[in-house]
mmCIF file of C-alpha atoms in Angstrom:
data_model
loop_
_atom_site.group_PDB
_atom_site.id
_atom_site.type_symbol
_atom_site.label_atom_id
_atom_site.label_comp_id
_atom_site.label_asym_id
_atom_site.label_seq_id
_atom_site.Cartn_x
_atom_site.Cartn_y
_atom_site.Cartn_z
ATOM 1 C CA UNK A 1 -4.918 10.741 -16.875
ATOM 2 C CA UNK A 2 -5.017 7.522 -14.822
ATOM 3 C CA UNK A 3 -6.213 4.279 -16.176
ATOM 4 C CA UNK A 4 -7.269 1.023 -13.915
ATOM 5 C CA UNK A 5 -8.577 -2.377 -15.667
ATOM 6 C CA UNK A 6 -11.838 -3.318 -13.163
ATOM 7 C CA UNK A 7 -11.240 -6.167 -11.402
ATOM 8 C CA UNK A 8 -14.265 -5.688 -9.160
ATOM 9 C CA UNK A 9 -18.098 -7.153 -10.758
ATOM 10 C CA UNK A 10 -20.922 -4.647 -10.255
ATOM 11 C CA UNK A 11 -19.865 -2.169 -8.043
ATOM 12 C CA UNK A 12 -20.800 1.242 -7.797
ATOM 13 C CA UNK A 13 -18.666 3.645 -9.880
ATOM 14 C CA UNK A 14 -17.922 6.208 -7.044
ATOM 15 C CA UNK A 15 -17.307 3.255 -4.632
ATOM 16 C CA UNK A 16 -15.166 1.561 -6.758
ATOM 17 C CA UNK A 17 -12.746 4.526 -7.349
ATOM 18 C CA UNK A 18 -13.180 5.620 -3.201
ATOM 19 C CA UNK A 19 -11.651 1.546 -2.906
ATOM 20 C CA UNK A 20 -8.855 2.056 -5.500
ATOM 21 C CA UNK A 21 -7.612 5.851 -4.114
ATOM 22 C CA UNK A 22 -8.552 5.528 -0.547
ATOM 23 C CA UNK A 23 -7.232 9.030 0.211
ATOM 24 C CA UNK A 24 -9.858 10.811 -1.502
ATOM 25 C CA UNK A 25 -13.539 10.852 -0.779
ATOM 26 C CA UNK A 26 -16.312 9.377 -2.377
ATOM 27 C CA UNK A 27 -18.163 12.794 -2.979
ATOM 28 C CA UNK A 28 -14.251 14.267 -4.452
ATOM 29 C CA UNK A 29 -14.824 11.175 -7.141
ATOM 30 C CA UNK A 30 -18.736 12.030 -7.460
ATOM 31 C CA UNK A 31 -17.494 15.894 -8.547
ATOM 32 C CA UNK A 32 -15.084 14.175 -10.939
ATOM 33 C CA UNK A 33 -17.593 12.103 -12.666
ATOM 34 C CA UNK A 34 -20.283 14.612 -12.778
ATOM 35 C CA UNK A 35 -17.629 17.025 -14.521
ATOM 36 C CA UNK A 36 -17.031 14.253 -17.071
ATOM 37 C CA UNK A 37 -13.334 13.278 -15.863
ATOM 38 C CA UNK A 38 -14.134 10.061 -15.328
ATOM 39 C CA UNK A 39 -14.572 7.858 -18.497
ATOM 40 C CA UNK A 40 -15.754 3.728 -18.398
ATOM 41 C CA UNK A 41 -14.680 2.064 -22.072
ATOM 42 C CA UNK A 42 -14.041 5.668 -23.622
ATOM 43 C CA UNK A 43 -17.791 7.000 -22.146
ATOM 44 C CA UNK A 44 -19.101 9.703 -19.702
ATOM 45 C CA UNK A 45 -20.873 7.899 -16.823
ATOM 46 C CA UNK A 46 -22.330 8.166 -13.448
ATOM 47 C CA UNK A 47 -21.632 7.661 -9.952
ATOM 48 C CA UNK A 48 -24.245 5.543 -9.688
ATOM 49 C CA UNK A 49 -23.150 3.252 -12.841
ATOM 50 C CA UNK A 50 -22.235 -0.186 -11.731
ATOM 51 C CA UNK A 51 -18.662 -1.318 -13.592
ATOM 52 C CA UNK A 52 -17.825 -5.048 -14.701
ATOM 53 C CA UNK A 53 -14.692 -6.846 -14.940
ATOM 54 C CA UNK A 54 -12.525 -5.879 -17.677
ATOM 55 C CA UNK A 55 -13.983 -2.163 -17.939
ATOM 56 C CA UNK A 56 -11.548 0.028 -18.537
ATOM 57 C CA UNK A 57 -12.063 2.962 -16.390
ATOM 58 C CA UNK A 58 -10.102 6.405 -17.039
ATOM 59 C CA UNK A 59 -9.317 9.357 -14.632
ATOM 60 C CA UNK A 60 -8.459 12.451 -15.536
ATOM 61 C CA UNK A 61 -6.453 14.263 -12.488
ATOM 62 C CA UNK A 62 -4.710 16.724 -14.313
ATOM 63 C CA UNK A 63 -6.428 19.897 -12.652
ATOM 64 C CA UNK A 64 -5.181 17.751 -9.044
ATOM 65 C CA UNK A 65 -1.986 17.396 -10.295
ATOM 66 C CA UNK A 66 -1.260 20.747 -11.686
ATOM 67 C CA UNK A 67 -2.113 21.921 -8.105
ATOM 68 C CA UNK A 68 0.762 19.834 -6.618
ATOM 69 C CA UNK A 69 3.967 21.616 -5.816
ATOM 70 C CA UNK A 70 7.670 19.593 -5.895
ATOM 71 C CA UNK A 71 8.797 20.020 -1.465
ATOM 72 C CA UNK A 72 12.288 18.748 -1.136
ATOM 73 C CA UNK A 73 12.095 15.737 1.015
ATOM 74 C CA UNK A 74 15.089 13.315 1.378
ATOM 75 C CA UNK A 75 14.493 10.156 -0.851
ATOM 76 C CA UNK A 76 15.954 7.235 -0.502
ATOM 77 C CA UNK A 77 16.360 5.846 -4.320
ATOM 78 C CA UNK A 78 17.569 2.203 -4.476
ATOM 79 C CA UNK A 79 16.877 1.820 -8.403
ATOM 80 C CA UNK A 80 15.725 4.643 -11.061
ATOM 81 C CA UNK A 81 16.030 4.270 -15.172
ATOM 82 C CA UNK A 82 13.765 5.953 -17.732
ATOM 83 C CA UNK A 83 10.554 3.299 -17.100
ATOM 84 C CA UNK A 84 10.633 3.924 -12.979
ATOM 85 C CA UNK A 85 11.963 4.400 -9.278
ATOM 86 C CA UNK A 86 12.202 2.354 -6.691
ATOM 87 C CA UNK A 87 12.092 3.936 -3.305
ATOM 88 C CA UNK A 88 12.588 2.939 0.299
ATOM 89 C CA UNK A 89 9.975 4.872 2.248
ATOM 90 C CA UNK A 90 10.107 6.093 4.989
ATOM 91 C CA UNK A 91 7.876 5.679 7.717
ATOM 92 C CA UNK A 92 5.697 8.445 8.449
ATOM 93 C CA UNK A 93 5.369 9.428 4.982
ATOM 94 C CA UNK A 94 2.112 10.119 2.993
ATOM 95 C CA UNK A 95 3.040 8.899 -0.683
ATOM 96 C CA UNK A 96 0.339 10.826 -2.033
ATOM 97 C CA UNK A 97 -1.535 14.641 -1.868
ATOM 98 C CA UNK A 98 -4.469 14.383 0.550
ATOM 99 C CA UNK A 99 -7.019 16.145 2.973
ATOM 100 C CA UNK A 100 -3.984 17.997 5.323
ATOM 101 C CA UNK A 101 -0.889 16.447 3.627
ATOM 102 C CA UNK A 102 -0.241 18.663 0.355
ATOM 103 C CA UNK A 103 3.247 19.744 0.233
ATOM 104 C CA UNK A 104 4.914 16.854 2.515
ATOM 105 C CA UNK A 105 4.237 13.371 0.260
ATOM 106 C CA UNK A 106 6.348 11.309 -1.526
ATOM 107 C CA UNK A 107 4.797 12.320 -4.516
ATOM 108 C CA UNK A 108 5.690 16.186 -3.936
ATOM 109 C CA UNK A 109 9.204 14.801 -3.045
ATOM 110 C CA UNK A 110 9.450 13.673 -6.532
ATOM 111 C CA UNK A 111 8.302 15.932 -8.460
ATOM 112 C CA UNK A 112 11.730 18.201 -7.245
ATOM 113 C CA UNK A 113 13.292 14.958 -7.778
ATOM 114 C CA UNK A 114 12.357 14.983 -11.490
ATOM 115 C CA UNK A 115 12.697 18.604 -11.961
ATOM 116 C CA UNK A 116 9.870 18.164 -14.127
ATOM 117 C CA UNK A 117 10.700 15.842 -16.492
ATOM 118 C CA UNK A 118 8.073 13.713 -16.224
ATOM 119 C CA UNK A 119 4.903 12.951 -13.847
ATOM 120 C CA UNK A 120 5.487 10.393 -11.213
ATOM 121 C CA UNK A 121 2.478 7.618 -11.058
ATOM 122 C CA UNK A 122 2.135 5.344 -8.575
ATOM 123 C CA UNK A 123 1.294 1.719 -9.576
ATOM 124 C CA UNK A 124 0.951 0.937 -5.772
ATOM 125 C CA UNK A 125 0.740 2.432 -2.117
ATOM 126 C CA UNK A 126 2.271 1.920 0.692
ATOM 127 C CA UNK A 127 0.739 3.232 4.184
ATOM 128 C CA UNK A 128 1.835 6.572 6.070
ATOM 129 C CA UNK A 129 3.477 4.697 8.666
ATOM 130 C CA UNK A 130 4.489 1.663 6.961
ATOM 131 C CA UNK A 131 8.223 1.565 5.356
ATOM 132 C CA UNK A 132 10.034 -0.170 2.442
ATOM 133 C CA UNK A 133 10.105 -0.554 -1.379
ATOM 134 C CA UNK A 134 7.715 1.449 -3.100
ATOM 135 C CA UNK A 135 7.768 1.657 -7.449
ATOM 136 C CA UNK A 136 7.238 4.349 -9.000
ATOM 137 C CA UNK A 137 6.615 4.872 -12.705
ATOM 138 C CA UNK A 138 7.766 8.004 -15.162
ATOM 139 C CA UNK A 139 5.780 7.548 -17.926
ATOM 140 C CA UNK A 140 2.289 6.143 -19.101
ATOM 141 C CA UNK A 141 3.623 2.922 -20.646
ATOM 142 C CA UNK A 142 5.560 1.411 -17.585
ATOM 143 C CA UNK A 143 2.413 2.768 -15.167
ATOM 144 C CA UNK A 144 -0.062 0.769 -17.390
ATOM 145 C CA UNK A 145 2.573 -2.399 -17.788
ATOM 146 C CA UNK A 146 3.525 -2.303 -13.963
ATOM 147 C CA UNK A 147 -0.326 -1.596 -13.187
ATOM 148 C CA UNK A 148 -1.272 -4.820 -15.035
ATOM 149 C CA UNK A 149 0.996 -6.565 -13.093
ATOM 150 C CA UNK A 150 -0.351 -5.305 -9.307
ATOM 151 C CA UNK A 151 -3.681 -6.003 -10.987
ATOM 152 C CA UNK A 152 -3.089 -9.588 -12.365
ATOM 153 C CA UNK A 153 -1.150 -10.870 -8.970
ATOM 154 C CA UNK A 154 1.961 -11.272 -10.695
ATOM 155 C CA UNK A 155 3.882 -8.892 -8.064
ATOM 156 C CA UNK A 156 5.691 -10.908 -5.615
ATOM 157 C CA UNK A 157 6.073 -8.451 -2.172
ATOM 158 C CA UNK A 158 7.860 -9.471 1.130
ATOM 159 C CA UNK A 159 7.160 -7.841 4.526
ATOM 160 C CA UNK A 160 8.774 -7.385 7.724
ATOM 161 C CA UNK A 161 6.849 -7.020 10.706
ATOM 162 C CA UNK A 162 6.807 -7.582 14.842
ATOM 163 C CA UNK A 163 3.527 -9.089 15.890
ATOM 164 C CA UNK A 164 2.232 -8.459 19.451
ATOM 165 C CA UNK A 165 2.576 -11.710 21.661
ATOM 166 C CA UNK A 166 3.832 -15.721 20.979
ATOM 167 C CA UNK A 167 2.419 -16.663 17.831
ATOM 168 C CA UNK A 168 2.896 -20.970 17.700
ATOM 169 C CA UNK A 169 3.106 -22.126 14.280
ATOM 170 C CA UNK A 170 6.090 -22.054 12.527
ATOM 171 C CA UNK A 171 3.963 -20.546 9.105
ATOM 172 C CA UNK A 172 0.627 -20.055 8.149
ATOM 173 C CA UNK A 173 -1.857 -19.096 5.565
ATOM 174 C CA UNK A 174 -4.608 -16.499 6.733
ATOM 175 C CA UNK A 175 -7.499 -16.346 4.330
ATOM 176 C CA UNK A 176 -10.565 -13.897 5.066
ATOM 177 C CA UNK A 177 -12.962 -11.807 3.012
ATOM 178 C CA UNK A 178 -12.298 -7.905 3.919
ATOM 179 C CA UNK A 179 -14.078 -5.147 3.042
ATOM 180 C CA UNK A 180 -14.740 -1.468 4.366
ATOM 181 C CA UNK A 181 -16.587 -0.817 7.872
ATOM 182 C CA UNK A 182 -19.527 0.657 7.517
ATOM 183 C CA UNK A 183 -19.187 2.796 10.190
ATOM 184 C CA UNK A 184 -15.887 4.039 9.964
ATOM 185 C CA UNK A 185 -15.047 3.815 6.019
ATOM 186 C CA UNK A 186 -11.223 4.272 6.173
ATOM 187 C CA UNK A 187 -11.304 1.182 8.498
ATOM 188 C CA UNK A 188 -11.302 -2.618 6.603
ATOM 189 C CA UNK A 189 -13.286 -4.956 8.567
ATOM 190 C CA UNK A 190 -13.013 -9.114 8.002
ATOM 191 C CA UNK A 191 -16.347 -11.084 7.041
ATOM 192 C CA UNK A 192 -17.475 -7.720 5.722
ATOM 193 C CA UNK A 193 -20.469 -7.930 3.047
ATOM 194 C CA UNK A 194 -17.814 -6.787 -0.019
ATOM 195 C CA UNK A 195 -16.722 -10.182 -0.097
ATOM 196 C CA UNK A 196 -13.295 -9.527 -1.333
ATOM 197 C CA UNK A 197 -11.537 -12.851 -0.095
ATOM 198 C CA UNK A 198 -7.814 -11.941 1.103
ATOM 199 C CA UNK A 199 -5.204 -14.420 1.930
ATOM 200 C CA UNK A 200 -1.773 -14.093 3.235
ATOM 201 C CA UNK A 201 0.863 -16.029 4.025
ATOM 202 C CA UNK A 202 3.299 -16.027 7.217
ATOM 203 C CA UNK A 203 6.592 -17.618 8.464
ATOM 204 C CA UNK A 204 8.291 -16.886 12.106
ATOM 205 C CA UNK A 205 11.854 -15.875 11.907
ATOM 206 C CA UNK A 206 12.282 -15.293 15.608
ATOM 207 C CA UNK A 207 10.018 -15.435 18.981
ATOM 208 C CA UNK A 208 10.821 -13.343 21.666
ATOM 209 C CA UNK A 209 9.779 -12.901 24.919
ATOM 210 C CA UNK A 210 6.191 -10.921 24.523
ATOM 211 C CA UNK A 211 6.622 -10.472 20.413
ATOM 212 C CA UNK A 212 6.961 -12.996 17.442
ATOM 213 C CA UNK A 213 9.174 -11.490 14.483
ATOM 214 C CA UNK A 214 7.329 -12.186 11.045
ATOM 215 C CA UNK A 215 7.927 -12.278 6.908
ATOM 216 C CA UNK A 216 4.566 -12.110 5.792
ATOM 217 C CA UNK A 217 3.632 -12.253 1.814
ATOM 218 C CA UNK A 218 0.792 -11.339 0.570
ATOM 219 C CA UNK A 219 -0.993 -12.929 -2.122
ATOM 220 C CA UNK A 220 -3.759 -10.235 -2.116
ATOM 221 C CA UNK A 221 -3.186 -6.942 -2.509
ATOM 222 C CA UNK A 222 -5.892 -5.292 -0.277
ATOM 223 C CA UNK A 223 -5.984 -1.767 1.873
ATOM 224 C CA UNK A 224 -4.921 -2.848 5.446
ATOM 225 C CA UNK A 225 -4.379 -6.614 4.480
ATOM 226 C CA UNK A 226 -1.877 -7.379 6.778
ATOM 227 C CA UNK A 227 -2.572 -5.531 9.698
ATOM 228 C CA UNK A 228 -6.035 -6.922 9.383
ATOM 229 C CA UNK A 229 -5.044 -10.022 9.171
ATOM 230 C CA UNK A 230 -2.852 -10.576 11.938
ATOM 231 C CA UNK A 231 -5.428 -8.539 13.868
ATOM 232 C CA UNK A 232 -7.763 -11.063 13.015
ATOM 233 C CA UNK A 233 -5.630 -14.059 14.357
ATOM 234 C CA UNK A 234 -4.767 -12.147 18.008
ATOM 235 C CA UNK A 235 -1.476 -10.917 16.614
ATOM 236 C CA UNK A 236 -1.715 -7.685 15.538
ATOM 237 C CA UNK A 237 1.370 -5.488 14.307
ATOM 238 C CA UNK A 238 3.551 -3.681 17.416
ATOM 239 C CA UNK A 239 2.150 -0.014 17.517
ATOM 240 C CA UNK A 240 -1.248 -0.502 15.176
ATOM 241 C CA UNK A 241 -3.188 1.950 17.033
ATOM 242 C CA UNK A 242 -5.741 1.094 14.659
ATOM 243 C CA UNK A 243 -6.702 -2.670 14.748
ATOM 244 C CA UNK A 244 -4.445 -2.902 17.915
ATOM 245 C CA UNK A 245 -2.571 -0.916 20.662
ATOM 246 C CA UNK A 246 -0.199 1.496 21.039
ATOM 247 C CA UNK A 247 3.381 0.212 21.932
ATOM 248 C CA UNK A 248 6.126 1.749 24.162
ATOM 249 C CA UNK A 249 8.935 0.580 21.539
ATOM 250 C CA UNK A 250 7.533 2.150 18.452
ATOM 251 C CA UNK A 251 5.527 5.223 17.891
ATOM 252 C CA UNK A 252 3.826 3.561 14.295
ATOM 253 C CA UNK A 253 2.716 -0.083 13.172
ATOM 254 C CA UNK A 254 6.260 -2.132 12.487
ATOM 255 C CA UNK A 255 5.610 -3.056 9.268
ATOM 256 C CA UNK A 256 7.784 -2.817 5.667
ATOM 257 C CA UNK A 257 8.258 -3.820 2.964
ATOM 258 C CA UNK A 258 11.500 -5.671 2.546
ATOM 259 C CA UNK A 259 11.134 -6.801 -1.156
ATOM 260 C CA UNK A 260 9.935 -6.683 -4.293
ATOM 261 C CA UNK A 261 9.992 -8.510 -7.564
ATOM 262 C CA UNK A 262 8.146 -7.873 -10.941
ATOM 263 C CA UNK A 263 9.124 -7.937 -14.864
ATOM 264 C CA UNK A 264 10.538 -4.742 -15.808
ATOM 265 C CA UNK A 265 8.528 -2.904 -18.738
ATOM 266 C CA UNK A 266 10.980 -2.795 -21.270
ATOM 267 C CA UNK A 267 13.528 -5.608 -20.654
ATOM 268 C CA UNK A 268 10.611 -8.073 -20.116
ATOM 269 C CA UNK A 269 12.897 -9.716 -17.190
ATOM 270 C CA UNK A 270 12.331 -10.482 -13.569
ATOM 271 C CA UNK A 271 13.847 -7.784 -11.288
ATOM 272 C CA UNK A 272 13.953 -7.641 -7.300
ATOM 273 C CA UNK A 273 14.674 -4.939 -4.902
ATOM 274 C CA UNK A 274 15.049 -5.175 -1.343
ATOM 275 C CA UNK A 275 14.919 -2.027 1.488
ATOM 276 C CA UNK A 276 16.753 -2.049 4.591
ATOM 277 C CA UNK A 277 15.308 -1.898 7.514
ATOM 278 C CA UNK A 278 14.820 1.566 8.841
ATOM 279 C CA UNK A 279 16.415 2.712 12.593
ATOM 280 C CA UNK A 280 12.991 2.862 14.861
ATOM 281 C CA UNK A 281 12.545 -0.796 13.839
ATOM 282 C CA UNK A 282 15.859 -2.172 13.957
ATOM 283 C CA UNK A 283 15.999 -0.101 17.349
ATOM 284 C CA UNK A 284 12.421 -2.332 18.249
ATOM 285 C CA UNK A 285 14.387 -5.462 17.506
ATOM 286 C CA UNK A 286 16.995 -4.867 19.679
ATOM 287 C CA UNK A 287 14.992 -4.363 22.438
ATOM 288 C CA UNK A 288 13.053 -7.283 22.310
ATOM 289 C CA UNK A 289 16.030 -9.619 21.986
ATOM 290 C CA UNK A 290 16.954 -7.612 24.722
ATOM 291 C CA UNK A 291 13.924 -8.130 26.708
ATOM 292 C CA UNK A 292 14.058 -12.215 25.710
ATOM 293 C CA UNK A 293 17.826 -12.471 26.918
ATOM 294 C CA UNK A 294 17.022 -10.856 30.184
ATOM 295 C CA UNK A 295 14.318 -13.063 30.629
ATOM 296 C CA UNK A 296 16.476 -16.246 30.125
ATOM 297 C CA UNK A 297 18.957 -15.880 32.689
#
């Protein structure tokens, strides 16, 4: 069982939970609710039932998860206690159960981790190809405190990424309203009719010859936000196929997630984790600075 605190103001049930688990359909939610494993404030409802702010709106996935079978798949563990894990993901790794991806996610990877122990939920998601810190929690208590956290903006989260061409200013804010394409629904779209205003927040570290090396917070937390975003401004990340072009230094969009930092559910204290970078990157890196200090002599 899953719980999420609505945030969103009279949106469709099914569309809401489509925007909160993007890896599942809408019609894989409408089965759900129409079996009655969806619940808003403790009640059956339906797809069509539009949720408020504050609803509290429960999932049961247990005949999903019972269905999901531990794969051993290296993990890279910086951090694990009884309340969670923190990972550092690699790219090219689906964190959770989807469509063709059943036995290769992160989440399969730790549940032979666990040796079942306990459930892993994730409070948060990181993208296939995107790398870096990723929590994880092992048991109902820290998902709901950590969950509360992601939900209420008081997650602070640091990315690394390599935007394509010479971006000027030293920093930047970048403040849009995303929402889904209508035509192709597992794209996000800026000025969309959603609303859902987005901002994020850039400095340059380094400028190279064709590239502009980034830290980029966001202060959002929305699907795509950052790719979309520097999309948006003419910069989009080095090998976004999606919102940009393919690249000859990376085979995936050079983004990850360098750090983290959140209250921990039992101590009650700030904590912070940081992943390194991961090889195809660093390799990326080195090629541009290559690039820029051919260009200069």
């Amino acid at each position: 069982m899953e719980k999420i605190i609505s945030d969103r103001d009279r949106v469709r049930l099914d569309n809401f939970l489509k925007e909160k688990y993007p890896d599942y359909s809408r019609g894989y939610f409408q089965r759900l609710i129409k079996n009655g494993f969806v619940k808003i404030n403790g009640k059956r409802s339906e797809s069509g039932h539009k949720i408020h702010i504050g609803d509290i709106v429960e999932i049961n996935f247990s005949d999903k998860e019972r269905k999901i079978l531990p794969s051993q798949i290296p993990l890279e563990i910086i951090f694990e206690d009884d309340d969670l894990i923190v990972i550092n993901k690699q790219p090219n790794l689906v964190v959770h159960p989807a469509g063709c991806h059943q036995t290769d996610t992160l989440v399969n990877g730790l549940l032979y981790h666990c040796g079942g122990k306990y459930f892993p939920f994730l409070v948060h998601r990181l993208d296939k190809d995107t790398s870096g810190v990723i929590i994880v929690a092992k048991n109902e208590k820290s998902k709901e405190f950590l969950s509360r956290q992601f939900q209420n903006r008081n997650v602070e989260k640091k990315y690394l990424t390599i935007a394509d061409g010479i971006i000027k200013e030293n920093y930047g804010i970048i403040e849009t309203p995303l929402g889904r394409s209508r035509e192709k629904r597992k794209k996000i779209v800026v000025g969309s009719a959603s609303k859902k205003m987005s901002k994020t927040f850039f400095n340059v570290i380094e400028r190279f010859k064709t590239a502009t090396y980034l830290e980029v917070k966001p202060y959002t937390g929305r699907t795509h936000q950052i790719r979309v975003h520097l999309a948006y401004i003419g910069h989009p990340v080095i090998g976004d196929a999606e919102y940009g072009n393919r690249s000859v230094i990376a085979d995936r969009q050079l983004l990850h997630a360098s750090q983290i930092k959140f209250m921990h559910p039992s101590s009650k204290k700030k904590v912070e984790f940081s992943a390194p970078l991961p090889a195809d990157f660093k390799s990326a890196l080195r090629a541009l600075k290559n690039e820029k200090n051919n260009f200069n002599l």
